[in-house]
Amino acid sequence: LEALYQPLEQPKGLLLICHPNPTQGGSMLNKVVSSVQRCARDAGYITLRFNYRGVGASEGVHDMHSGEIDDAEAALDWLCAQHPQLPVSLAGFSFGGFVACSLAARLEARGIAVQRLLMLAPAVTRLQAQPVPTGGQLVVIQPEQDEVIDPAQVYAWCEALPRAHELLKVAECGHF
Protein backbone atom coordinates (compact mmCIF):
# COMPACT_ATOMS: atom_id res chain seq x y z
CA LEU A 1 0.00 0.00 0.00
CA GLU A 2 1.18 3.48 -0.84
CA ALA A 3 1.06 5.79 2.20
CA LEU A 4 2.10 9.14 3.65
CA TYR A 5 3.38 8.86 7.22
CA GLN A 6 4.00 11.84 9.50
CA PRO A 7 5.79 10.98 12.76
CA LEU A 8 6.19 13.38 15.69
CA GLU A 9 8.66 13.67 18.56
CA GLN A 10 6.16 13.63 21.45
CA PRO A 11 2.80 12.38 20.12
CA LYS A 12 -0.38 11.96 22.09
CA GLY A 13 -1.79 9.29 19.78
CA LEU A 14 -2.07 7.75 16.33
CA LEU A 15 -4.53 8.67 13.60
CA LEU A 16 -5.20 6.55 10.52
CA ILE A 17 -7.01 8.50 7.77
CA CYS A 18 -9.20 6.79 5.15
CA HIS A 19 -9.90 8.49 1.82
CA PRO A 20 -13.10 8.80 -0.28
CA ASN A 21 -14.46 6.54 -3.03
CA PRO A 22 -11.70 5.38 -5.38
CA THR A 23 -14.16 4.87 -8.27
CA GLN A 24 -14.88 8.60 -8.14
CA GLY A 25 -11.26 9.72 -8.02
CA GLY A 26 -10.76 9.45 -4.25
CA SER A 27 -7.21 9.00 -3.04
CA MET A 28 -4.95 9.89 -0.15
CA LEU A 29 -4.16 13.11 -2.04
CA ASN A 30 -7.74 14.39 -1.63
CA LYS A 31 -7.66 17.90 -0.15
CA VAL A 32 -9.98 17.03 2.76
CA VAL A 33 -7.83 14.02 3.66
CA SER A 34 -4.69 16.17 3.38
CA SER A 35 -6.25 18.82 5.62
CA VAL A 36 -7.25 16.23 8.23
CA GLN A 37 -3.68 14.93 8.31
CA ARG A 38 -2.25 18.43 8.71
CA CYS A 39 -4.73 19.36 11.49
CA ALA A 40 -4.14 16.07 13.33
CA ARG A 41 -0.37 16.52 13.12
CA ASP A 42 -0.73 20.04 14.51
CA ALA A 43 -2.88 18.63 17.33
CA GLY A 44 -0.12 16.17 18.29
CA TYR A 45 -1.02 12.97 16.44
CA ILE A 46 1.24 10.73 14.41
CA THR A 47 -0.70 10.28 11.18
CA LEU A 48 -0.88 7.87 8.29
CA ARG A 49 -2.98 8.27 5.17
CA PHE A 50 -2.85 5.62 2.49
CA ASN A 51 -4.26 4.56 -0.85
CA TYR A 52 -6.57 1.56 -0.99
CA ARG A 53 -5.68 -1.31 -3.29
CA GLY A 54 -5.74 -0.27 -6.94
CA VAL A 55 -5.34 3.46 -6.17
CA GLY A 56 -2.15 5.37 -6.96
CA ALA A 57 0.86 3.12 -6.42
CA SER A 58 -1.08 0.62 -4.23
CA GLU A 59 -1.27 -2.83 -5.82
CA GLY A 60 -4.46 -4.81 -6.37
CA VAL A 61 -8.04 -4.01 -7.33
CA HIS A 62 -10.53 -2.27 -5.07
CA ASP A 63 -13.80 -4.01 -4.30
CA MET A 64 -15.70 -1.13 -2.65
CA HIS A 65 -16.21 -3.06 0.59
CA SER A 66 -14.15 -5.55 2.57
CA GLY A 67 -10.96 -5.09 0.56
CA GLU A 68 -10.66 -1.46 1.58
CA ILE A 69 -11.39 -2.34 5.21
CA ASP A 70 -8.64 -4.98 5.00
CA ASP A 71 -6.31 -2.33 3.55
CA ALA A 72 -7.09 0.05 6.41
CA GLU A 73 -6.45 -2.71 8.91
CA ALA A 74 -3.09 -3.52 7.29
CA ALA A 75 -2.11 0.16 7.35
CA LEU A 76 -3.15 0.44 11.00
CA ASP A 77 -1.24 -2.73 11.91
CA TRP A 78 1.90 -1.16 10.43
CA LEU A 79 1.30 2.13 12.24
CA CYS A 80 0.69 0.39 15.57
CA ALA A 81 3.83 -1.74 15.12
CA GLN A 82 5.85 1.50 14.90
CA HIS A 83 4.20 2.96 18.05
CA PRO A 84 2.61 0.14 20.09
CA GLN A 85 2.17 2.22 23.24
CA LEU A 86 -0.02 4.97 21.70
CA PRO A 87 -3.84 5.11 21.60
CA VAL A 88 -5.47 4.67 18.19
CA SER A 89 -7.94 6.99 16.48
CA LEU A 90 -9.50 6.59 13.02
CA ALA A 91 -10.80 9.18 10.58
CA GLY A 92 -12.58 8.78 7.28
CA PHE A 93 -14.01 11.10 4.66
CA SER A 94 -17.08 10.06 2.64
CA PHE A 95 -16.50 6.40 1.60
CA GLY A 96 -13.56 6.55 4.00
CA GLY A 97 -16.05 7.16 6.83
CA PHE A 98 -17.62 3.78 6.01
CA VAL A 99 -14.16 2.18 5.98
CA ALA A 100 -13.07 3.78 9.27
CA CYS A 101 -16.34 2.91 11.03
CA SER A 102 -16.23 -0.67 9.76
CA LEU A 103 -12.62 -1.05 10.87
CA ALA A 104 -13.42 0.38 14.32
CA ALA A 105 -16.23 -2.17 14.73
CA ARG A 106 -13.95 -5.00 13.53
CA LEU A 107 -11.25 -3.98 16.00
CA GLU A 108 -13.74 -3.65 18.86
CA ALA A 109 -15.03 -7.18 18.15
CA ARG A 110 -11.43 -8.37 18.62
CA GLY A 111 -11.06 -6.46 21.89
CA ILE A 112 -8.90 -3.66 20.43
CA ALA A 113 -9.90 -0.19 21.64
CA VAL A 114 -10.29 2.76 19.30
CA GLN A 115 -10.09 5.98 21.29
CA ARG A 116 -11.80 8.20 18.72
CA LEU A 117 -13.67 7.72 15.43
CA LEU A 118 -14.04 10.82 13.28
CA MET A 119 -16.39 10.54 10.29
CA LEU A 120 -16.53 13.43 7.81
CA ALA A 121 -19.53 13.46 5.44
CA PRO A 122 -19.74 9.68 5.89
CA ALA A 123 -21.31 7.36 3.32
CA VAL A 124 -23.91 6.17 5.85
CA THR A 125 -25.97 4.28 3.26
CA ARG A 126 -23.10 1.76 3.21
CA LEU A 127 -23.39 1.41 7.00
CA GLN A 128 -27.05 0.34 7.17
CA ALA A 129 -26.23 -3.35 7.71
CA GLN A 130 -22.84 -2.79 9.32
CA PRO A 131 -22.04 -2.82 13.03
CA VAL A 132 -21.07 0.48 14.63
CA PRO A 133 -18.51 0.45 17.45
CA THR A 134 -19.95 1.06 20.90
CA GLY A 135 -16.77 2.30 22.58
CA GLY A 136 -14.60 5.35 22.16
CA GLN A 137 -15.62 8.84 21.14
CA LEU A 138 -17.63 9.15 17.91
CA VAL A 139 -17.76 12.47 16.07
CA VAL A 140 -19.66 12.95 12.81
CA ILE A 141 -19.06 16.12 10.80
CA GLN A 142 -21.60 16.81 8.06
CA PRO A 143 -21.68 19.77 5.65
CA GLU A 144 -25.21 21.17 5.36
CA GLN A 145 -24.91 21.82 1.61
CA ASP A 146 -23.28 18.47 0.78
CA GLU A 147 -23.92 17.68 -2.89
CA VAL A 148 -22.56 14.09 -2.69
CA ILE A 149 -23.78 12.71 0.65
CA ASP A 150 -27.37 13.60 1.53
CA PRO A 151 -27.21 15.47 4.87
CA ALA A 152 -30.71 14.25 5.81
CA GLN A 153 -29.52 10.63 5.57
CA VAL A 154 -26.54 11.37 7.82
CA TYR A 155 -28.75 13.15 10.36
CA ALA A 156 -31.24 10.25 10.36
CA TRP A 157 -28.43 7.71 10.75
CA CYS A 158 -27.01 9.68 13.68
CA GLU A 159 -30.43 10.02 15.30
CA ALA A 160 -30.90 6.26 15.13
CA LEU A 161 -27.52 5.46 16.69
CA PRO A 162 -27.95 3.65 20.00
CA ARG A 163 -24.74 5.16 21.39
CA ALA A 164 -23.43 8.54 22.46
CA HIS A 165 -21.93 10.62 19.68
CA GLU A 166 -21.43 14.18 18.56
CA LEU A 167 -22.91 15.48 15.31
CA LEU A 168 -21.40 18.70 13.99
CA LYS A 169 -23.34 20.37 11.18
CA VAL A 170 -21.22 22.71 9.06
CA ALA A 171 -23.25 25.58 7.58
CA GLU A 172 -22.58 26.93 4.08
CA CYS A 173 -20.27 24.06 3.23
CA GLY A 174 -20.31 21.44 0.46
CA HIS A 175 -18.82 17.96 0.30
CA PHE A 176 -15.32 18.98 -0.75
PDB file of C-alpha atoms in Angstrom:
ATOM      1  CA  LEU A   1       0.000   0.000   0.000  1.00  0.00           C
ATOM      2  CA  GLU A   2       1.183   3.485  -0.843  1.00  0.00           C
ATOM      3  CA  ALA A   3       1.057   5.789   2.196  1.00  0.00           C
ATOM      4  CA  LEU A   4       2.099   9.143   3.653  1.00  0.00           C
ATOM      5  CA  TYR A   5       3.383   8.858   7.221  1.00  0.00           C
ATOM      6  CA  GLN A   6       3.999  11.843   9.502  1.00  0.00           C
ATOM      7  CA  PRO A   7       5.792  10.977  12.755  1.00  0.00           C
ATOM      8  CA  LEU A   8       6.187  13.378  15.689  1.00  0.00           C
ATOM      9  CA  GLU A   9       8.656  13.671  18.555  1.00  0.00           C
ATOM     10  CA  GLN A  10       6.160  13.628  21.451  1.00  0.00           C
ATOM     11  CA  PRO A  11       2.802  12.379  20.122  1.00  0.00           C
ATOM     12  CA  LYS A  12      -0.385  11.957  22.089  1.00  0.00           C
ATOM     13  CA  GLY A  13      -1.787   9.286  19.781  1.00  0.00           C
ATOM     14  CA  LEU A  14      -2.067   7.749  16.334  1.00  0.00           C
ATOM     15  CA  LEU A  15      -4.533   8.669  13.596  1.00  0.00           C
ATOM     16  CA  LEU A  16      -5.203   6.551  10.517  1.00  0.00           C
ATOM     17  CA  ILE A  17      -7.009   8.502   7.774  1.00  0.00           C
ATOM     18  CA  CYS A  18      -9.202   6.785   5.153  1.00  0.00           C
ATOM     19  CA  HIS A  19      -9.901   8.491   1.816  1.00  0.00           C
ATOM     20  CA  PRO A  20     -13.096   8.795  -0.284  1.00  0.00           C
ATOM     21  CA  ASN A  21     -14.461   6.535  -3.028  1.00  0.00           C
ATOM     22  CA  PRO A  22     -11.702   5.382  -5.379  1.00  0.00           C
ATOM     23  CA  THR A  23     -14.161   4.868  -8.266  1.00  0.00           C
ATOM     24  CA  GLN A  24     -14.885   8.603  -8.139  1.00  0.00           C
ATOM     25  CA  GLY A  25     -11.255   9.716  -8.016  1.00  0.00           C
ATOM     26  CA  GLY A  26     -10.765   9.452  -4.254  1.00  0.00           C
ATOM     27  CA  SER A  27      -7.214   9.002  -3.038  1.00  0.00           C
ATOM     28  CA  MET A  28      -4.951   9.894  -0.146  1.00  0.00           C
ATOM     29  CA  LEU A  29      -4.164  13.107  -2.036  1.00  0.00           C
ATOM     30  CA  ASN A  30      -7.738  14.392  -1.625  1.00  0.00           C
ATOM     31  CA  LYS A  31      -7.655  17.905  -0.151  1.00  0.00           C
ATOM     32  CA  VAL A  32      -9.978  17.027   2.760  1.00  0.00           C
ATOM     33  CA  VAL A  33      -7.830  14.017   3.663  1.00  0.00           C
ATOM     34  CA  SER A  34      -4.687  16.168   3.381  1.00  0.00           C
ATOM     35  CA  SER A  35      -6.255  18.821   5.623  1.00  0.00           C
ATOM     36  CA  VAL A  36      -7.251  16.228   8.228  1.00  0.00           C
ATOM     37  CA  GLN A  37      -3.684  14.932   8.311  1.00  0.00           C
ATOM     38  CA  ARG A  38      -2.254  18.433   8.715  1.00  0.00           C
ATOM     39  CA  CYS A  39      -4.729  19.357  11.487  1.00  0.00           C
ATOM     40  CA  ALA A  40      -4.142  16.070  13.330  1.00  0.00           C
ATOM     41  CA  ARG A  41      -0.375  16.516  13.118  1.00  0.00           C
ATOM     42  CA  ASP A  42      -0.732  20.039  14.507  1.00  0.00           C
ATOM     43  CA  ALA A  43      -2.875  18.628  17.330  1.00  0.00           C
ATOM     44  CA  GLY A  44      -0.118  16.175  18.292  1.00  0.00           C
ATOM     45  CA  TYR A  45      -1.022  12.973  16.442  1.00  0.00           C
ATOM     46  CA  ILE A  46       1.245  10.732  14.411  1.00  0.00           C
ATOM     47  CA  THR A  47      -0.697  10.279  11.179  1.00  0.00           C
ATOM     48  CA  LEU A  48      -0.881   7.869   8.287  1.00  0.00           C
ATOM     49  CA  ARG A  49      -2.984   8.273   5.169  1.00  0.00           C
ATOM     50  CA  PHE A  50      -2.847   5.617   2.494  1.00  0.00           C
ATOM     51  CA  ASN A  51      -4.259   4.564  -0.854  1.00  0.00           C
ATOM     52  CA  TYR A  52      -6.572   1.562  -0.988  1.00  0.00           C
ATOM     53  CA  ARG A  53      -5.677  -1.309  -3.292  1.00  0.00           C
ATOM     54  CA  GLY A  54      -5.739  -0.267  -6.944  1.00  0.00           C
ATOM     55  CA  VAL A  55      -5.343   3.457  -6.166  1.00  0.00           C
ATOM     56  CA  GLY A  56      -2.147   5.373  -6.960  1.00  0.00           C
ATOM     57  CA  ALA A  57       0.855   3.116  -6.417  1.00  0.00           C
ATOM     58  CA  SER A  58      -1.075   0.618  -4.235  1.00  0.00           C
ATOM     59  CA  GLU A  59      -1.271  -2.828  -5.820  1.00  0.00           C
ATOM     60  CA  GLY A  60      -4.461  -4.811  -6.368  1.00  0.00           C
ATOM     61  CA  VAL A  61      -8.043  -4.010  -7.334  1.00  0.00           C
ATOM     62  CA  HIS A  62     -10.532  -2.266  -5.067  1.00  0.00           C
ATOM     63  CA  ASP A  63     -13.802  -4.014  -4.304  1.00  0.00           C
ATOM     64  CA  MET A  64     -15.699  -1.126  -2.646  1.00  0.00           C
ATOM     65  CA  HIS A  65     -16.214  -3.061   0.591  1.00  0.00           C
ATOM     66  CA  SER A  66     -14.150  -5.554   2.573  1.00  0.00           C
ATOM     67  CA  GLY A  67     -10.957  -5.089   0.560  1.00  0.00           C
ATOM     68  CA  GLU A  68     -10.663  -1.461   1.578  1.00  0.00           C
ATOM     69  CA  ILE A  69     -11.391  -2.345   5.210  1.00  0.00           C
ATOM     70  CA  ASP A  70      -8.638  -4.977   5.004  1.00  0.00           C
ATOM     71  CA  ASP A  71      -6.306  -2.325   3.547  1.00  0.00           C
ATOM     72  CA  ALA A  72      -7.093   0.053   6.412  1.00  0.00           C
ATOM     73  CA  GLU A  73      -6.445  -2.705   8.912  1.00  0.00           C
ATOM     74  CA  ALA A  74      -3.086  -3.520   7.291  1.00  0.00           C
ATOM     75  CA  ALA A  75      -2.111   0.158   7.346  1.00  0.00           C
ATOM     76  CA  LEU A  76      -3.150   0.443  10.995  1.00  0.00           C
ATOM     77  CA  ASP A  77      -1.242  -2.730  11.906  1.00  0.00           C
ATOM     78  CA  TRP A  78       1.904  -1.164  10.431  1.00  0.00           C
ATOM     79  CA  LEU A  79       1.304   2.127  12.243  1.00  0.00           C
ATOM     80  CA  CYS A  80       0.693   0.389  15.575  1.00  0.00           C
ATOM     81  CA  ALA A  81       3.835  -1.736  15.120  1.00  0.00           C
ATOM     82  CA  GLN A  82       5.848   1.504  14.900  1.00  0.00           C
ATOM     83  CA  HIS A  83       4.201   2.960  18.047  1.00  0.00           C
ATOM     84  CA  PRO A  84       2.611   0.138  20.086  1.00  0.00           C
ATOM     85  CA  GLN A  85       2.170   2.223  23.235  1.00  0.00           C
ATOM     86  CA  LEU A  86      -0.022   4.968  21.698  1.00  0.00           C
ATOM     87  CA  PRO A  87      -3.835   5.111  21.598  1.00  0.00           C
ATOM     88  CA  VAL A  88      -5.469   4.670  18.194  1.00  0.00           C
ATOM     89  CA  SER A  89      -7.943   6.990  16.477  1.00  0.00           C
ATOM     90  CA  LEU A  90      -9.498   6.587  13.023  1.00  0.00           C
ATOM     91  CA  ALA A  91     -10.799   9.182  10.578  1.00  0.00           C
ATOM     92  CA  GLY A  92     -12.580   8.779   7.279  1.00  0.00           C
ATOM     93  CA  PHE A  93     -14.006  11.098   4.663  1.00  0.00           C
ATOM     94  CA  SER A  94     -17.083  10.061   2.642  1.00  0.00           C
ATOM     95  CA  PHE A  95     -16.505   6.403   1.599  1.00  0.00           C
ATOM     96  CA  GLY A  96     -13.558   6.546   4.004  1.00  0.00           C
ATOM     97  CA  GLY A  97     -16.052   7.155   6.832  1.00  0.00           C
ATOM     98  CA  PHE A  98     -17.624   3.783   6.007  1.00  0.00           C
ATOM     99  CA  VAL A  99     -14.162   2.183   5.975  1.00  0.00           C
ATOM    100  CA  ALA A 100     -13.065   3.779   9.272  1.00  0.00           C
ATOM    101  CA  CYS A 101     -16.339   2.913  11.033  1.00  0.00           C
ATOM    102  CA  SER A 102     -16.233  -0.671   9.763  1.00  0.00           C
ATOM    103  CA  LEU A 103     -12.619  -1.049  10.867  1.00  0.00           C
ATOM    104  CA  ALA A 104     -13.419   0.375  14.318  1.00  0.00           C
ATOM    105  CA  ALA A 105     -16.234  -2.166  14.729  1.00  0.00           C
ATOM    106  CA  ARG A 106     -13.954  -4.998  13.527  1.00  0.00           C
ATOM    107  CA  LEU A 107     -11.250  -3.979  16.003  1.00  0.00           C
ATOM    108  CA  GLU A 108     -13.744  -3.645  18.863  1.00  0.00           C
ATOM    109  CA  ALA A 109     -15.027  -7.175  18.151  1.00  0.00           C
ATOM    110  CA  ARG A 110     -11.428  -8.374  18.619  1.00  0.00           C
ATOM    111  CA  GLY A 111     -11.056  -6.464  21.893  1.00  0.00           C
ATOM    112  CA  ILE A 112      -8.901  -3.662  20.435  1.00  0.00           C
ATOM    113  CA  ALA A 113      -9.895  -0.192  21.636  1.00  0.00           C
ATOM    114  CA  VAL A 114     -10.286   2.763  19.296  1.00  0.00           C
ATOM    115  CA  GLN A 115     -10.086   5.980  21.288  1.00  0.00           C
ATOM    116  CA  ARG A 116     -11.797   8.197  18.719  1.00  0.00           C
ATOM    117  CA  LEU A 117     -13.671   7.723  15.427  1.00  0.00           C
ATOM    118  CA  LEU A 118     -14.039  10.819  13.280  1.00  0.00           C
ATOM    119  CA  MET A 119     -16.386  10.536  10.285  1.00  0.00           C
ATOM    120  CA  LEU A 120     -16.528  13.434   7.814  1.00  0.00           C
ATOM    121  CA  ALA A 121     -19.526  13.457   5.440  1.00  0.00           C
ATOM    122  CA  PRO A 122     -19.742   9.685   5.886  1.00  0.00           C
ATOM    123  CA  ALA A 123     -21.313   7.360   3.320  1.00  0.00           C
ATOM    124  CA  VAL A 124     -23.911   6.170   5.847  1.00  0.00           C
ATOM    125  CA  THR A 125     -25.970   4.279   3.256  1.00  0.00           C
ATOM    126  CA  ARG A 126     -23.097   1.763   3.214  1.00  0.00           C
ATOM    127  CA  LEU A 127     -23.394   1.407   7.004  1.00  0.00           C
ATOM    128  CA  GLN A 128     -27.053   0.342   7.167  1.00  0.00           C
ATOM    129  CA  ALA A 129     -26.233  -3.346   7.706  1.00  0.00           C
ATOM    130  CA  GLN A 130     -22.836  -2.791   9.321  1.00  0.00           C
ATOM    131  CA  PRO A 131     -22.045  -2.820  13.033  1.00  0.00           C
ATOM    132  CA  VAL A 132     -21.068   0.480  14.635  1.00  0.00           C
ATOM    133  CA  PRO A 133     -18.505   0.454  17.449  1.00  0.00           C
ATOM    134  CA  THR A 134     -19.952   1.056  20.903  1.00  0.00           C
ATOM    135  CA  GLY A 135     -16.771   2.301  22.583  1.00  0.00           C
ATOM    136  CA  GLY A 136     -14.602   5.354  22.160  1.00  0.00           C
ATOM    137  CA  GLN A 137     -15.620   8.843  21.144  1.00  0.00           C
ATOM    138  CA  LEU A 138     -17.625   9.148  17.912  1.00  0.00           C
ATOM    139  CA  VAL A 139     -17.760  12.471  16.072  1.00  0.00           C
ATOM    140  CA  VAL A 140     -19.664  12.951  12.807  1.00  0.00           C
ATOM    141  CA  ILE A 141     -19.062  16.123  10.804  1.00  0.00           C
ATOM    142  CA  GLN A 142     -21.603  16.810   8.058  1.00  0.00           C
ATOM    143  CA  PRO A 143     -21.678  19.771   5.647  1.00  0.00           C
ATOM    144  CA  GLU A 144     -25.208  21.170   5.364  1.00  0.00           C
ATOM    145  CA  GLN A 145     -24.909  21.820   1.605  1.00  0.00           C
ATOM    146  CA  ASP A 146     -23.284  18.469   0.778  1.00  0.00           C
ATOM    147  CA  GLU A 147     -23.922  17.680  -2.886  1.00  0.00           C
ATOM    148  CA  VAL A 148     -22.564  14.093  -2.692  1.00  0.00           C
ATOM    149  CA  ILE A 149     -23.779  12.707   0.655  1.00  0.00           C
ATOM    150  CA  ASP A 150     -27.368  13.604   1.526  1.00  0.00           C
ATOM    151  CA  PRO A 151     -27.206  15.471   4.873  1.00  0.00           C
ATOM    152  CA  ALA A 152     -30.714  14.249   5.813  1.00  0.00           C
ATOM    153  CA  GLN A 153     -29.516  10.634   5.569  1.00  0.00           C
ATOM    154  CA  VAL A 154     -26.540  11.368   7.821  1.00  0.00           C
ATOM    155  CA  TYR A 155     -28.750  13.152  10.356  1.00  0.00           C
ATOM    156  CA  ALA A 156     -31.242  10.253  10.363  1.00  0.00           C
ATOM    157  CA  TRP A 157     -28.434   7.714  10.753  1.00  0.00           C
ATOM    158  CA  CYS A 158     -27.013   9.683  13.682  1.00  0.00           C
ATOM    159  CA  GLU A 159     -30.434  10.022  15.296  1.00  0.00           C
ATOM    160  CA  ALA A 160     -30.904   6.258  15.132  1.00  0.00           C
ATOM    161  CA  LEU A 161     -27.517   5.463  16.691  1.00  0.00           C
ATOM    162  CA  PRO A 162     -27.950   3.653  20.003  1.00  0.00           C
ATOM    163  CA  ARG A 163     -24.739   5.156  21.388  1.00  0.00           C
ATOM    164  CA  ALA A 164     -23.432   8.538  22.457  1.00  0.00           C
ATOM    165  CA  HIS A 165     -21.926  10.618  19.678  1.00  0.00           C
ATOM    166  CA  GLU A 166     -21.428  14.180  18.565  1.00  0.00           C
ATOM    167  CA  LEU A 167     -22.906  15.483  15.308  1.00  0.00           C
ATOM    168  CA  LEU A 168     -21.396  18.700  13.988  1.00  0.00           C
ATOM    169  CA  LYS A 169     -23.340  20.375  11.178  1.00  0.00           C
ATOM    170  CA  VAL A 170     -21.220  22.714   9.062  1.00  0.00           C
ATOM    171  CA  ALA A 171     -23.251  25.583   7.576  1.00  0.00           C
ATOM    172  CA  GLU A 172     -22.584  26.935   4.080  1.00  0.00           C
ATOM    173  CA  CYS A 173     -20.269  24.056   3.233  1.00  0.00           C
ATOM    174  CA  GLY A 174     -20.306  21.437   0.464  1.00  0.00           C
ATOM    175  CA  HIS A 175     -18.822  17.962   0.299  1.00  0.00           C
ATOM    176  CA  PHE A 176     -15.322  18.978  -0.748  1.00  0.00           C
TER     177      PHE A 176
END
